[in-house]
mmCIF file with all atom_site columns, N, CA, C and O in Angstrom:
data_model
loop_
_atom_site.group_PDB
_atom_site.id
_atom_site.type_symbol
_atom_site.label_atom_id
_atom_site.label_alt_id
_atom_site.label_comp_id
_atom_site.label_asym_id
_atom_site.label_entity_id
_atom_site.label_seq_id
_atom_site.pdbx_PDB_ins_code
_atom_site.Cartn_x
_atom_site.Cartn_y
_atom_site.Cartn_z
_atom_site.occupancy
_atom_site.B_iso_or_equiv
_atom_site.pdbx_formal_charge
_atom_site.auth_seq_id
_atom_site.auth_comp_id
_atom_site.auth_asym_id
_atom_site.auth_atom_id
_atom_site.pdbx_PDB_model_num
ATOM 1   N N  . MET B 1 1  ? 22.334 216.437 -69.669 1.00 74.00 ? 1  MET B N  1
ATOM 2   C CA . MET B 1 1  ? 21.116 216.056 -69.246 1.00 74.00 ? 1  MET B CA 1
ATOM 3   C C  . MET B 1 1  ? 21.259 215.489 -67.984 1.00 74.00 ? 1  MET B C  1
ATOM 4   O O  . MET B 1 1  ? 21.910 215.024 -67.403 1.00 74.00 ? 1  MET B O  1
ATOM 5   N N  . THR B 1 2  ? 20.345 216.216 -67.323 1.00 82.00 ? 2  THR B N  1
ATOM 6   C CA . THR B 1 2  ? 20.159 216.004 -65.672 1.00 82.00 ? 2  THR B CA 1
ATOM 7   C C  . THR B 1 2  ? 18.943 215.070 -65.572 1.00 82.00 ? 2  THR B C  1
ATOM 8   O O  . THR B 1 2  ? 18.497 214.304 -66.290 1.00 82.00 ? 2  THR B O  1
ATOM 9   N N  . ASN B 1 3  ? 19.410 214.053 -64.146 1.00 83.00 ? 3  ASN B N  1
ATOM 10  C CA . ASN B 1 3  ? 17.669 213.315 -64.085 1.00 83.00 ? 3  ASN B CA 1
ATOM 11  C C  . ASN B 1 3  ? 16.405 213.839 -64.159 1.00 83.00 ? 3  ASN B C  1
ATOM 12  O O  . ASN B 1 3  ? 15.834 213.294 -64.811 1.00 83.00 ? 3  ASN B O  1
ATOM 13  N N  . GLU B 1 4  ? 16.320 215.112 -63.769 1.00 90.00 ? 4  GLU B N  1
ATOM 14  C CA . GLU B 1 4  ? 15.203 215.819 -63.868 1.00 90.00 ? 4  GLU B CA 1
ATOM 15  C C  . GLU B 1 4  ? 14.569 215.905 -65.598 1.00 90.00 ? 4  GLU B C  1
ATOM 16  O O  . GLU B 1 4  ? 13.700 215.476 -65.743 1.00 90.00 ? 4  GLU B O  1
ATOM 17  N N  . ASP B 1 5  ? 15.873 216.472 -66.250 1.00 88.00 ? 5  ASP B N  1
ATOM 18  C CA . ASP B 1 5  ? 15.674 216.630 -67.797 1.00 88.00 ? 5  ASP B CA 1
ATOM 19  C C  . ASP B 1 5  ? 15.149 214.842 -68.237 1.00 88.00 ? 5  ASP B C  1
ATOM 20  O O  . ASP B 1 5  ? 14.360 215.056 -68.950 1.00 88.00 ? 5  ASP B O  1
ATOM 21  N N  . TYR B 1 6  ? 15.824 214.061 -67.493 1.00 88.00 ? 6  TYR B N  1
ATOM 22  C CA . TYR B 1 6  ? 15.668 212.561 -68.230 1.00 88.00 ? 6  TYR B CA 1
ATOM 23  C C  . TYR B 1 6  ? 13.934 212.320 -68.087 1.00 88.00 ? 6  TYR B C  1
ATOM 24  O O  . TYR B 1 6  ? 13.423 211.524 -68.647 1.00 88.00 ? 6  TYR B O  1
ATOM 25  N N  . ARG B 1 7  ? 13.551 212.924 -66.777 1.00 90.00 ? 7  ARG B N  1
ATOM 26  C CA . ARG B 1 7  ? 12.174 212.292 -66.520 1.00 90.00 ? 7  ARG B CA 1
ATOM 27  C C  . ARG B 1 7  ? 11.336 212.913 -67.099 1.00 90.00 ? 7  ARG B C  1
ATOM 28  O O  . ARG B 1 7  ? 10.118 212.910 -67.673 1.00 90.00 ? 7  ARG B O  1
ATOM 29  N N  . LYS B 1 8  ? 11.438 214.323 -67.300 1.00 92.00 ? 8  LYS B N  1
ATOM 30  C CA . LYS B 1 8  ? 10.801 215.452 -68.112 1.00 92.00 ? 8  LYS B CA 1
ATOM 31  C C  . LYS B 1 8  ? 10.488 214.939 -69.768 1.00 92.00 ? 8  LYS B C  1
ATOM 32  O O  . LYS B 1 8  ? 9.706  214.804 -70.484 1.00 92.00 ? 8  LYS B O  1
ATOM 33  N N  . GLU B 1 9  ? 11.974 214.362 -70.450 1.00 91.00 ? 9  GLU B N  1
ATOM 34  C CA . GLU B 1 9  ? 11.623 213.748 -71.638 1.00 91.00 ? 9  GLU B CA 1
ATOM 35  C C  . GLU B 1 9  ? 10.822 212.479 -71.618 1.00 91.00 ? 9  GLU B C  1
ATOM 36  O O  . GLU B 1 9  ? 10.334 212.217 -72.403 1.00 91.00 ? 9  GLU B O  1
ATOM 37  N N  . ILE B 1 10 ? 10.766 211.593 -70.299 1.00 93.00 ? 10 ILE B N  1
ATOM 38  C CA . ILE B 1 10 ? 10.129 210.419 -70.945 1.00 93.00 ? 10 ILE B CA 1
ATOM 39  C C  . ILE B 1 10 ? 8.478  210.673 -70.558 1.00 93.00 ? 10 ILE B C  1
ATOM 40  O O  . ILE B 1 10 ? 7.690  210.375 -71.146 1.00 93.00 ? 10 ILE B O  1
ATOM 41  N N  . THR B 1 11 ? 8.410  211.943 -69.665 1.00 94.00 ? 11 THR B N  1
ATOM 42  C CA . THR B 1 11 ? 6.853  212.425 -69.660 1.00 94.00 ? 11 THR B CA 1
ATOM 43  C C  . THR B 1 11 ? 6.270  213.060 -70.635 1.00 94.00 ? 11 THR B C  1
ATOM 44  O O  . THR B 1 11 ? 5.114  212.458 -71.202 1.00 94.00 ? 11 THR B O  1
ATOM 45  N N  . MET B 1 12 ? 7.221  213.873 -71.816 1.00 92.00 ? 12 MET B N  1
ATOM 46  C CA . MET B 1 12 ? 6.706  214.412 -72.672 1.00 92.00 ? 12 MET B CA 1
ATOM 47  C C  . MET B 1 12 ? 6.835  213.274 -73.896 1.00 92.00 ? 12 MET B C  1
ATOM 48  O O  . MET B 1 12 ? 5.861  213.061 -74.861 1.00 92.00 ? 12 MET B O  1
ATOM 49  N N  . LEU B 1 13 ? 7.407  212.147 -74.001 1.00 93.00 ? 13 LEU B N  1
ATOM 50  C CA . LEU B 1 13 ? 7.307  211.439 -74.761 1.00 93.00 ? 13 LEU B CA 1
ATOM 51  C C  . LEU B 1 13 ? 6.093  210.443 -74.631 1.00 93.00 ? 13 LEU B C  1
ATOM 52  O O  . LEU B 1 13 ? 5.339  210.303 -75.345 1.00 93.00 ? 13 LEU B O  1
ATOM 53  N N  . ILE B 1 14 ? 5.553  210.129 -73.585 1.00 94.00 ? 14 ILE B N  1
ATOM 54  C CA . ILE B 1 14 ? 3.975  209.620 -73.115 1.00 94.00 ? 14 ILE B CA 1
ATOM 55  C C  . ILE B 1 14 ? 3.309  210.546 -73.650 1.00 94.00 ? 14 ILE B C  1
ATOM 56  O O  . ILE B 1 14 ? 1.902  210.287 -74.194 1.00 94.00 ? 14 ILE B O  1
ATOM 57  N N  . GLU B 1 15 ? 3.218  211.913 -73.276 1.00 92.00 ? 15 GLU B N  1
ATOM 58  C CA . GLU B 1 15 ? 2.476  212.792 -73.883 1.00 92.00 ? 15 GLU B CA 1
ATOM 59  C C  . GLU B 1 15 ? 2.331  213.061 -75.480 1.00 92.00 ? 15 GLU B C  1
ATOM 60  O O  . GLU B 1 15 ? 1.116  213.156 -76.234 1.00 92.00 ? 15 GLU B O  1
ATOM 61  N N  . ASP B 1 16 ? 3.325  212.645 -76.043 1.00 90.00 ? 16 ASP B N  1
ATOM 62  C CA . ASP B 1 16 ? 3.443  212.785 -77.207 1.00 90.00 ? 16 ASP B CA 1
ATOM 63  C C  . ASP B 1 16 ? 2.501  211.297 -77.844 1.00 90.00 ? 16 ASP B C  1
ATOM 64  O O  . ASP B 1 16 ? 1.823  211.156 -78.845 1.00 90.00 ? 16 ASP B O  1
ATOM 65  N N  . ILE B 1 17 ? 3.025  210.311 -77.174 1.00 92.00 ? 17 ILE B N  1
ATOM 66  C CA . ILE B 1 17 ? 2.199  209.106 -77.859 1.00 92.00 ? 17 ILE B CA 1
ATOM 67  C C  . ILE B 1 17 ? 0.935  209.195 -77.201 1.00 92.00 ? 17 ILE B C  1
ATOM 68  O O  . ILE B 1 17 ? -0.081 208.998 -78.014 1.00 92.00 ? 17 ILE B O  1
ATOM 69  N N  . ALA B 1 18 ? 0.691  209.602 -76.595 1.00 93.00 ? 18 ALA B N  1
ATOM 70  C CA . ALA B 1 18 ? -1.209 209.938 -76.153 1.00 93.00 ? 18 ALA B CA 1
ATOM 71  C C  . ALA B 1 18 ? -1.575 210.867 -77.354 1.00 93.00 ? 18 ALA B C  1
ATOM 72  O O  . ALA B 1 18 ? -2.605 210.735 -77.861 1.00 93.00 ? 18 ALA B O  1
ATOM 73  N N  . LYS B 1 19 ? -1.111 211.863 -77.749 1.00 91.00 ? 19 LYS B N  1
ATOM 74  C CA . LYS B 1 19 ? -1.558 212.846 -78.688 1.00 91.00 ? 19 LYS B CA 1
ATOM 75  C C  . LYS B 1 19 ? -1.843 212.292 -80.073 1.00 91.00 ? 19 LYS B C  1
ATOM 76  O O  . LYS B 1 19 ? -2.582 212.056 -80.951 1.00 91.00 ? 19 LYS B O  1
ATOM 77  N N  . MET B 1 20 ? -0.811 211.429 -80.298 1.00 91.00 ? 20 MET B N  1
ATOM 78  C CA . MET B 1 20 ? -0.798 210.548 -81.250 1.00 91.00 ? 20 MET B CA 1
ATOM 79  C C  . MET B 1 20 ? -2.131 209.550 -81.648 1.00 91.00 ? 20 MET B C  1
ATOM 80  O O  . MET B 1 20 ? -2.610 209.503 -82.521 1.00 91.00 ? 20 MET B O  1
ATOM 81  N N  . LEU B 1 21 ? -1.937 208.920 -80.494 1.00 92.00 ? 21 LEU B N  1
ATOM 82  C CA . LEU B 1 21 ? -3.335 208.092 -80.611 1.00 92.00 ? 21 LEU B CA 1
ATOM 83  C C  . LEU B 1 21 ? -4.667 208.737 -80.595 1.00 92.00 ? 21 LEU B C  1
ATOM 84  O O  . LEU B 1 21 ? -5.885 207.926 -80.872 1.00 92.00 ? 21 LEU B O  1
ATOM 85  N N  . ASN B 1 22 ? -4.971 209.985 -79.535 1.00 94.00 ? 22 ASN B N  1
ATOM 86  C CA . ASN B 1 22 ? -6.107 210.539 -80.000 1.00 94.00 ? 22 ASN B CA 1
ATOM 87  C C  . ASN B 1 22 ? -6.386 211.283 -80.892 1.00 94.00 ? 22 ASN B C  1
ATOM 88  O O  . ASN B 1 22 ? -7.375 212.196 -80.997 1.00 94.00 ? 22 ASN B O  1
ATOM 89  N N  . SER B 1 23 ? -5.055 211.536 -82.069 1.00 93.00 ? 23 SER B N  1
ATOM 90  C CA . SER B 1 23 ? -5.588 212.822 -83.117 1.00 93.00 ? 23 SER B CA 1
ATOM 91  C C  . SER B 1 23 ? -6.405 212.411 -84.284 1.00 93.00 ? 23 SER B C  1
ATOM 92  O O  . SER B 1 23 ? -5.850 210.917 -84.528 1.00 93.00 ? 23 SER B O  1
ATOM 93  N N  . ASP B 1 24 ? -7.024 213.092 -85.081 1.00 94.00 ? 24 ASP B N  1
ATOM 94  C CA . ASP B 1 24 ? -7.542 212.331 -86.310 1.00 94.00 ? 24 ASP B CA 1
ATOM 95  C C  . ASP B 1 24 ? -6.764 212.863 -87.255 1.00 94.00 ? 24 ASP B C  1
ATOM 96  O O  . ASP B 1 24 ? -7.197 213.056 -88.439 1.00 94.00 ? 24 ASP B O  1
ATOM 97  N N  . ASP B 1 25 ? -5.772 214.128 -87.130 1.00 95.00 ? 25 ASP B N  1
ATOM 98  C CA . ASP B 1 25 ? -5.334 214.885 -87.771 1.00 95.00 ? 25 ASP B CA 1
ATOM 99  C C  . ASP B 1 25 ? -3.635 214.217 -88.416 1.00 95.00 ? 25 ASP B C  1
ATOM 100 O O  . ASP B 1 25 ? -2.615 214.004 -87.660 1.00 95.00 ? 25 ASP B O  1
ATOM 101 N N  . ILE B 1 26 ? -3.486 214.007 -89.661 1.00 94.00 ? 26 ILE B N  1
ATOM 102 C CA . ILE B 1 26 ? -2.658 213.373 -90.365 1.00 94.00 ? 26 ILE B CA 1
ATOM 103 C C  . ILE B 1 26 ? -0.912 213.934 -90.042 1.00 94.00 ? 26 ILE B C  1
ATOM 104 O O  . ILE B 1 26 ? -0.110 213.572 -89.530 1.00 94.00 ? 26 ILE B O  1
ATOM 105 N N  . PHE B 1 27 ? -1.334 215.488 -90.225 1.00 94.00 ? 27 PHE B N  1
ATOM 106 C CA . PHE B 1 27 ? 0.059  216.082 -89.738 1.00 94.00 ? 27 PHE B CA 1
ATOM 107 C C  . PHE B 1 27 ? 0.156  215.896 -88.635 1.00 94.00 ? 27 PHE B C  1
ATOM 108 O O  . PHE B 1 27 ? 1.716  216.005 -88.269 1.00 94.00 ? 27 PHE B O  1
ATOM 109 N N  . GLU B 1 28 ? -0.686 216.471 -87.430 1.00 93.00 ? 28 GLU B N  1
ATOM 110 C CA . GLU B 1 28 ? -0.342 216.189 -86.108 1.00 93.00 ? 28 GLU B CA 1
ATOM 111 C C  . GLU B 1 28 ? 0.435  215.289 -85.755 1.00 93.00 ? 28 GLU B C  1
ATOM 112 O O  . GLU B 1 28 ? 1.188  214.676 -84.622 1.00 93.00 ? 28 GLU B O  1
ATOM 113 N N  . VAL B 1 29 ? -0.259 214.022 -86.263 1.00 93.00 ? 29 VAL B N  1
ATOM 114 C CA . VAL B 1 29 ? 0.581  212.270 -86.036 1.00 93.00 ? 29 VAL B CA 1
ATOM 115 C C  . VAL B 1 29 ? 1.643  212.512 -86.621 1.00 93.00 ? 29 VAL B C  1
ATOM 116 O O  . VAL B 1 29 ? 2.825  211.937 -85.575 1.00 93.00 ? 29 VAL B O  1
ATOM 117 N N  . CYS B 1 30 ? 1.816  212.957 -87.542 1.00 92.00 ? 30 CYS B N  1
ATOM 118 C CA . CYS B 1 30 ? 3.508  212.929 -88.403 1.00 92.00 ? 30 CYS B CA 1
ATOM 119 C C  . CYS B 1 30 ? 4.481  213.884 -87.153 1.00 92.00 ? 30 CYS B C  1
ATOM 120 O O  . CYS B 1 30 ? 5.502  213.420 -86.877 1.00 92.00 ? 30 CYS B O  1
ATOM 121 N N  . GLU B 1 31 ? 3.765  214.561 -86.786 1.00 92.00 ? 31 GLU B N  1
ATOM 122 C CA . GLU B 1 31 ? 4.590  215.811 -85.963 1.00 92.00 ? 31 GLU B CA 1
ATOM 123 C C  . GLU B 1 31 ? 4.830  215.026 -84.629 1.00 92.00 ? 31 GLU B C  1
ATOM 124 O O  . GLU B 1 31 ? 6.000  215.397 -84.174 1.00 92.00 ? 31 GLU B O  1
ATOM 125 N N  . MET B 1 32 ? 3.813  214.579 -84.208 1.00 92.00 ? 32 MET B N  1
ATOM 126 C CA . MET B 1 32 ? 4.232  213.812 -82.709 1.00 92.00 ? 32 MET B CA 1
ATOM 127 C C  . MET B 1 32 ? 5.444  212.445 -82.928 1.00 92.00 ? 32 MET B C  1
ATOM 128 O O  . MET B 1 32 ? 5.767  211.970 -82.223 1.00 92.00 ? 32 MET B O  1
ATOM 129 N N  . LYS B 1 33 ? 5.195  211.866 -84.139 1.00 92.00 ? 33 LYS B N  1
ATOM 130 C CA . LYS B 1 33 ? 6.024  210.766 -84.233 1.00 92.00 ? 33 LYS B CA 1
ATOM 131 C C  . LYS B 1 33 ? 7.418  211.244 -84.205 1.00 92.00 ? 33 LYS B C  1
ATOM 132 O O  . LYS B 1 33 ? 8.061  210.582 -83.846 1.00 92.00 ? 33 LYS B O  1
ATOM 133 N N  . HIS B 1 34 ? 7.670  212.065 -85.148 1.00 93.00 ? 34 HIS B N  1
ATOM 134 C CA . HIS B 1 34 ? 8.878  212.841 -85.079 1.00 93.00 ? 34 HIS B CA 1
ATOM 135 C C  . HIS B 1 34 ? 9.418  213.333 -84.041 1.00 93.00 ? 34 HIS B C  1
ATOM 136 O O  . HIS B 1 34 ? 10.588 212.931 -83.415 1.00 93.00 ? 34 HIS B O  1
ATOM 137 N N  . SER B 1 35 ? 8.776  213.501 -83.027 1.00 92.00 ? 35 SER B N  1
ATOM 138 C CA . SER B 1 35 ? 8.755  214.136 -81.656 1.00 92.00 ? 35 SER B CA 1
ATOM 139 C C  . SER B 1 35 ? 9.085  213.348 -80.783 1.00 92.00 ? 35 SER B C  1
ATOM 140 O O  . SER B 1 35 ? 10.287 213.047 -80.043 1.00 92.00 ? 35 SER B O  1
ATOM 141 N N  . ALA B 1 36 ? 8.151  211.692 -80.761 1.00 93.00 ? 36 ALA B N  1
ATOM 142 C CA . ALA B 1 36 ? 8.497  210.938 -79.783 1.00 93.00 ? 36 ALA B CA 1
ATOM 143 C C  . ALA B 1 36 ? 10.111 210.234 -80.457 1.00 93.00 ? 36 ALA B C  1
ATOM 144 O O  . ALA B 1 36 ? 10.623 210.047 -79.553 1.00 93.00 ? 36 ALA B O  1
ATOM 145 N N  . ARG B 1 37 ? 10.316 210.461 -81.821 1.00 94.00 ? 37 ARG B N  1
ATOM 146 C CA . ARG B 1 37 ? 11.517 209.889 -82.263 1.00 94.00 ? 37 ARG B CA 1
ATOM 147 C C  . ARG B 1 37 ? 12.851 210.643 -81.439 1.00 94.00 ? 37 ARG B C  1
ATOM 148 O O  . ARG B 1 37 ? 13.588 209.813 -81.138 1.00 94.00 ? 37 ARG B O  1
ATOM 149 N N  . ASN B 1 38 ? 12.727 211.866 -81.627 1.00 93.00 ? 38 ASN B N  1
ATOM 150 C CA . ASN B 1 38 ? 13.857 212.877 -80.993 1.00 93.00 ? 38 ASN B CA 1
ATOM 151 C C  . ASN B 1 38 ? 13.586 212.695 -79.547 1.00 93.00 ? 38 ASN B C  1
ATOM 152 O O  . ASN B 1 38 ? 14.678 212.174 -78.964 1.00 93.00 ? 38 ASN B O  1
ATOM 153 N N  . ARG B 1 39 ? 12.524 212.263 -79.123 1.00 93.00 ? 39 ARG B N  1
ATOM 154 C CA . ARG B 1 39 ? 12.797 212.311 -77.250 1.00 93.00 ? 39 ARG B CA 1
ATOM 155 C C  . ARG B 1 39 ? 13.424 210.659 -77.285 1.00 93.00 ? 39 ARG B C  1
ATOM 156 O O  . ARG B 1 39 ? 14.420 210.606 -75.970 1.00 93.00 ? 39 ARG B O  1
ATOM 157 N N  . ILE B 1 40 ? 13.167 209.804 -77.834 1.00 94.00 ? 40 ILE B N  1
ATOM 158 C CA . ILE B 1 40 ? 13.637 208.277 -77.577 1.00 94.00 ? 40 ILE B CA 1
ATOM 159 C C  . ILE B 1 40 ? 15.172 208.393 -77.704 1.00 94.00 ? 40 ILE B C  1
ATOM 160 O O  . ILE B 1 40 ? 15.844 207.856 -76.880 1.00 94.00 ? 40 ILE B O  1
ATOM 161 N N  . CYS B 1 41 ? 15.357 209.381 -78.983 1.00 94.00 ? 41 CYS B N  1
ATOM 162 C CA . CYS B 1 41 ? 17.145 209.371 -78.949 1.00 94.00 ? 41 CYS B CA 1
ATOM 163 C C  . CYS B 1 41 ? 17.429 210.129 -77.659 1.00 94.00 ? 41 CYS B C  1
ATOM 164 O O  . CYS B 1 41 ? 18.707 209.622 -77.384 1.00 94.00 ? 41 CYS B O  1
ATOM 165 N N  . ASN B 1 42 ? 17.276 211.238 -77.152 1.00 91.00 ? 42 ASN B N  1
ATOM 166 C CA . ASN B 1 42 ? 17.701 211.878 -76.266 1.00 91.00 ? 42 ASN B CA 1
ATOM 167 C C  . ASN B 1 42 ? 17.668 211.038 -75.087 1.00 91.00 ? 42 ASN B C  1
ATOM 168 O O  . ASN B 1 42 ? 18.603 211.018 -74.103 1.00 91.00 ? 42 ASN B O  1
ATOM 169 N N  . ILE B 1 43 ? 16.765 209.912 -74.787 1.00 92.00 ? 43 ILE B N  1
ATOM 170 C CA . ILE B 1 43 ? 16.540 209.467 -73.544 1.00 92.00 ? 43 ILE B CA 1
ATOM 171 C C  . ILE B 1 43 ? 18.145 208.070 -73.808 1.00 92.00 ? 43 ILE B C  1
ATOM 172 O O  . ILE B 1 43 ? 18.672 208.010 -72.462 1.00 92.00 ? 43 ILE B O  1
ATOM 173 N N  . ALA B 1 44 ? 17.764 207.793 -74.884 1.00 93.00 ? 44 ALA B N  1
ATOM 174 C CA . ALA B 1 44 ? 18.890 206.781 -74.986 1.00 93.00 ? 44 ALA B CA 1
ATOM 175 C C  . ALA B 1 44 ? 20.087 207.016 -74.778 1.00 93.00 ? 44 ALA B C  1
ATOM 176 O O  . ALA B 1 44 ? 21.028 206.670 -74.293 1.00 93.00 ? 44 ALA B O  1
ATOM 177 N N  . GLU B 1 45 ? 20.463 208.756 -75.516 1.00 93.00 ? 45 GLU B N  1
ATOM 178 C CA . GLU B 1 45 ? 21.820 209.440 -75.213 1.00 93.00 ? 45 GLU B CA 1
ATOM 179 C C  . GLU B 1 45 ? 22.226 209.367 -73.782 1.00 93.00 ? 45 GLU B C  1
ATOM 180 O O  . GLU B 1 45 ? 23.368 209.002 -73.275 1.00 93.00 ? 45 GLU B O  1
ATOM 181 N N  . TYR B 1 46 ? 21.295 209.590 -72.987 1.00 91.00 ? 46 TYR B N  1
ATOM 182 C CA . TYR B 1 46 ? 21.055 210.097 -71.520 1.00 91.00 ? 46 TYR B CA 1
ATOM 183 C C  . TYR B 1 46 ? 21.623 208.729 -70.815 1.00 91.00 ? 46 TYR B C  1
ATOM 184 O O  . TYR B 1 46 ? 22.627 208.563 -70.035 1.00 91.00 ? 46 TYR B O  1
ATOM 185 N N  . ARG B 1 47 ? 20.926 207.630 -71.475 1.00 90.00 ? 47 ARG B N  1
ATOM 186 C CA . ARG B 1 47 ? 21.361 206.159 -70.406 1.00 90.00 ? 47 ARG B CA 1
ATOM 187 C C  . ARG B 1 47 ? 22.570 205.777 -70.704 1.00 90.00 ? 47 ARG B C  1
ATOM 188 O O  . ARG B 1 47 ? 23.532 205.199 -70.273 1.00 90.00 ? 47 ARG B O  1
ATOM 189 N N  . ILE B 1 48 ? 23.132 206.142 -72.173 1.00 93.00 ? 48 ILE B N  1
ATOM 190 C CA . ILE B 1 48 ? 24.559 205.522 -73.175 1.00 93.00 ? 48 ILE B CA 1
ATOM 191 C C  . ILE B 1 48 ? 25.563 206.304 -71.850 1.00 93.00 ? 48 ILE B C  1
ATOM 192 O O  . ILE B 1 48 ? 26.794 205.741 -71.364 1.00 93.00 ? 48 ILE B O  1
ATOM 193 N N  . SER B 1 49 ? 25.236 207.682 -71.787 1.00 92.00 ? 49 SER B N  1
ATOM 194 C CA . SER B 1 49 ? 26.349 208.576 -71.162 1.00 92.00 ? 49 SER B CA 1
ATOM 195 C C  . SER B 1 49 ? 26.717 208.075 -69.779 1.00 92.00 ? 49 SER B C  1
ATOM 196 O O  . SER B 1 49 ? 27.341 208.000 -69.152 1.00 92.00 ? 49 SER B O  1
ATOM 197 N N  . ILE B 1 50 ? 25.306 207.436 -69.010 1.00 90.00 ? 50 ILE B N  1
ATOM 198 C CA . ILE B 1 50 ? 25.381 206.863 -67.557 1.00 90.00 ? 50 ILE B CA 1
ATOM 199 C C  . ILE B 1 50 ? 25.958 206.212 -67.694 1.00 90.00 ? 50 ILE B C  1
ATOM 200 O O  . ILE B 1 50 ? 26.744 205.359 -66.784 1.00 90.00 ? 50 ILE B O  1
ATOM 201 N N  . LEU B 1 51 ? 25.986 204.702 -68.623 1.00 92.00 ? 51 LEU B N  1
ATOM 202 C CA . LEU B 1 51 ? 26.831 203.571 -68.623 1.00 92.00 ? 51 LEU B CA 1
ATOM 203 C C  . LEU B 1 51 ? 27.958 204.058 -68.503 1.00 92.00 ? 51 LEU B C  1
ATOM 204 O O  . LEU B 1 51 ? 28.989 203.258 -68.362 1.00 92.00 ? 51 LEU B O  1
ATOM 205 N N  . ARG B 1 52 ? 28.493 204.628 -69.784 1.00 93.00 ? 52 ARG B N  1
ATOM 206 C CA . ARG B 1 52 ? 29.797 204.841 -70.106 1.00 93.00 ? 52 ARG B CA 1
ATOM 207 C C  . ARG B 1 52 ? 30.599 205.253 -68.826 1.00 93.00 ? 52 ARG B C  1
ATOM 208 O O  . ARG B 1 52 ? 31.581 205.141 -68.521 1.00 93.00 ? 52 ARG B O  1
ATOM 209 N N  . GLU B 1 53 ? 29.879 206.617 -67.860 1.00 91.00 ? 53 GLU B N  1
ATOM 210 C CA . GLU B 1 53 ? 30.505 206.801 -66.540 1.00 91.00 ? 53 GLU B CA 1
ATOM 211 C C  . GLU B 1 53 ? 30.592 205.600 -65.582 1.00 91.00 ? 53 GLU B C  1
ATOM 212 O O  . GLU B 1 53 ? 31.948 205.609 -65.173 1.00 91.00 ? 53 GLU B O  1
ATOM 213 N N  . LYS B 1 54 ? 29.835 204.848 -65.815 1.00 89.00 ? 54 LYS B N  1
ATOM 214 C CA . LYS B 1 54 ? 30.225 203.984 -64.861 1.00 89.00 ? 54 LYS B CA 1
ATOM 215 C C  . LYS B 1 54 ? 31.071 202.786 -65.099 1.00 89.00 ? 54 LYS B C  1
ATOM 216 O O  . LYS B 1 54 ? 31.769 202.198 -64.307 1.00 89.00 ? 54 LYS B O  1
ATOM 217 N N  . ASP B 1 55 ? 31.231 202.682 -66.577 1.00 85.00 ? 55 ASP B N  1
ATOM 218 C CA . ASP B 1 55 ? 32.346 201.649 -67.109 1.00 85.00 ? 55 ASP B CA 1
ATOM 219 C C  . ASP B 1 55 ? 33.934 202.360 -67.060 1.00 85.00 ? 55 ASP B C  1
ATOM 220 O O  . ASP B 1 55 ? 35.076 201.683 -66.730 1.00 85.00 ? 55 ASP B O  1
ATOM 221 N N  . MET B 1 56 ? 34.178 203.539 -66.619 1.00 78.00 ? 56 MET B N  1
ATOM 222 C CA . MET B 1 56 ? 35.495 204.409 -66.350 1.00 78.00 ? 56 MET B CA 1
ATOM 223 C C  . MET B 1 56 ? 35.990 204.096 -64.892 1.00 78.00 ? 56 MET B C  1
ATOM 224 O O  . MET B 1 56 ? 35.451 203.959 -63.815 1.00 78.00 ? 56 MET B O  1
#
């Protein structure tokens, strides 16, 4: 993942949260919840990889 990918993941996470908060469709909210969870994991993994590189 590059810095650009990292920024895109953060932007898309914010979009997922906004969709969740504005939706009245339970299925869409569940879909956005799973999408947001995956994006958080991707962002965290990228951050962990950066920190590991600094430690080496």
